[in-house]
């Protein structure tokens, strides 16, 4: 496990697609977390968790080249993050889709392949084939011709995932894709992401508030809280000792026979229970 301020740090190996060394993150003169070192290898499924405002989306903004670290070194796919890297698939936290949106699902996915604005240029044959492959991969071929405005939350998340996969990325960044999904749709989406990770060797980072649905699939957890970061296997990070060190207060981690985790003490400290 790698924890901010710890004497022993993870360092990047040859197969690591994302490597941070002594990274301090923030914006407009505000530090949100600091001195974090971490590495994520090819084909790893990583949960990024922590209270609201801890800096989870800030990590994604840095990896997407939208803002630089305040200090330290951050690389993705062997170089500094840059905007518009088609080797990174990204599903943002919010898409503005309402019931009047008549754009077909397949058109949104083709847009991810072409990078063109809707309606300005015809899509190429390659765009259409790439879109079909991506939609087939997430089991959404049956809704290809349906308007986005009539899709359910689970169907929309499949389309957004297909859009992120259409360029055949090496890294997948998913910002709270489980929000507003029921347990069945949540489970289905996580199985889809896990299949992408295992079958394509994609490195997936998924921001979530509830760690338990992800537990069967995870290789690592990146826990951001109290201006610090702890990274490592769930069995090392999600412990009373590790989280007490992270928060600077006594935290108790309980597990039930099914492997579900309850983190006791966070609610009083942050008003936000994981």
Short mmCIF file of C-alpha atoms in Angstrom, two decimals, residues 95 97-112 116-119 123 128 131 135 140-151 155-156 158-160 162-163:
data_model
loop_
_atom_site.label_atom_id
_atom_site.label_comp_id
_atom_site.label_asym_id
_atom_site.label_seq_id
_atom_site.Cartn_x
_atom_site.Cartn_y
_atom_site.Cartn_z
CA UNK A 95 -24.31 14.13 -19.57
CA UNK A 97 -29.68 14.31 -21.86
CA UNK A 98 -33.37 15.12 -21.55
CA UNK A 99 -36.54 13.53 -22.91
CA UNK A 100 -36.47 15.80 -25.98
CA UNK A 101 -33.05 14.62 -27.14
CA UNK A 102 -33.72 12.92 -30.49
CA UNK A 103 -30.13 12.01 -31.37
CA UNK A 104 -29.87 8.29 -32.01
CA UNK A 105 -27.68 6.24 -29.69
CA UNK A 106 -25.45 5.02 -32.49
CA UNK A 107 -24.85 8.59 -33.64
CA UNK A 108 -23.43 9.56 -30.24
CA UNK A 109 -21.13 6.53 -30.32
CA UNK A 110 -20.00 7.31 -33.89
CA UNK A 111 -19.23 10.82 -32.74
CA UNK A 112 -16.73 9.33 -30.30
CA UNK A 116 -17.06 15.58 -35.51
CA UNK A 117 -20.04 17.62 -34.39
CA UNK A 118 -23.46 16.16 -35.00
CA UNK A 119 -24.78 16.84 -38.47
CA UNK A 123 -19.65 9.55 -40.73
CA UNK A 128 -19.79 3.12 -38.28
CA UNK A 131 -19.31 2.24 -33.30
CA UNK A 135 -22.00 -1.13 -28.97
CA UNK A 140 -26.42 -2.21 -26.67
CA UNK A 141 -26.86 -3.14 -30.33
CA UNK A 142 -30.62 -3.49 -29.79
CA UNK A 143 -30.97 0.21 -28.87
CA UNK A 144 -28.70 1.59 -31.60
CA UNK A 145 -31.52 3.36 -33.43
CA UNK A 146 -33.39 4.59 -30.36
CA UNK A 147 -33.19 8.28 -29.38
CA UNK A 148 -31.11 9.06 -26.31
CA UNK A 149 -34.04 10.87 -24.71
CA UNK A 150 -36.12 7.71 -24.31
CA UNK A 151 -33.42 5.48 -22.81
CA UNK A 155 -29.22 1.99 -21.13
CA UNK A 156 -27.67 5.45 -21.22
CA UNK A 158 -24.14 1.46 -21.73
CA UNK A 159 -24.15 4.00 -24.57
CA UNK A 160 -21.75 6.32 -22.74
CA UNK A 162 -19.61 2.39 -25.78
CA UNK A 163 -18.76 5.99 -26.71
#
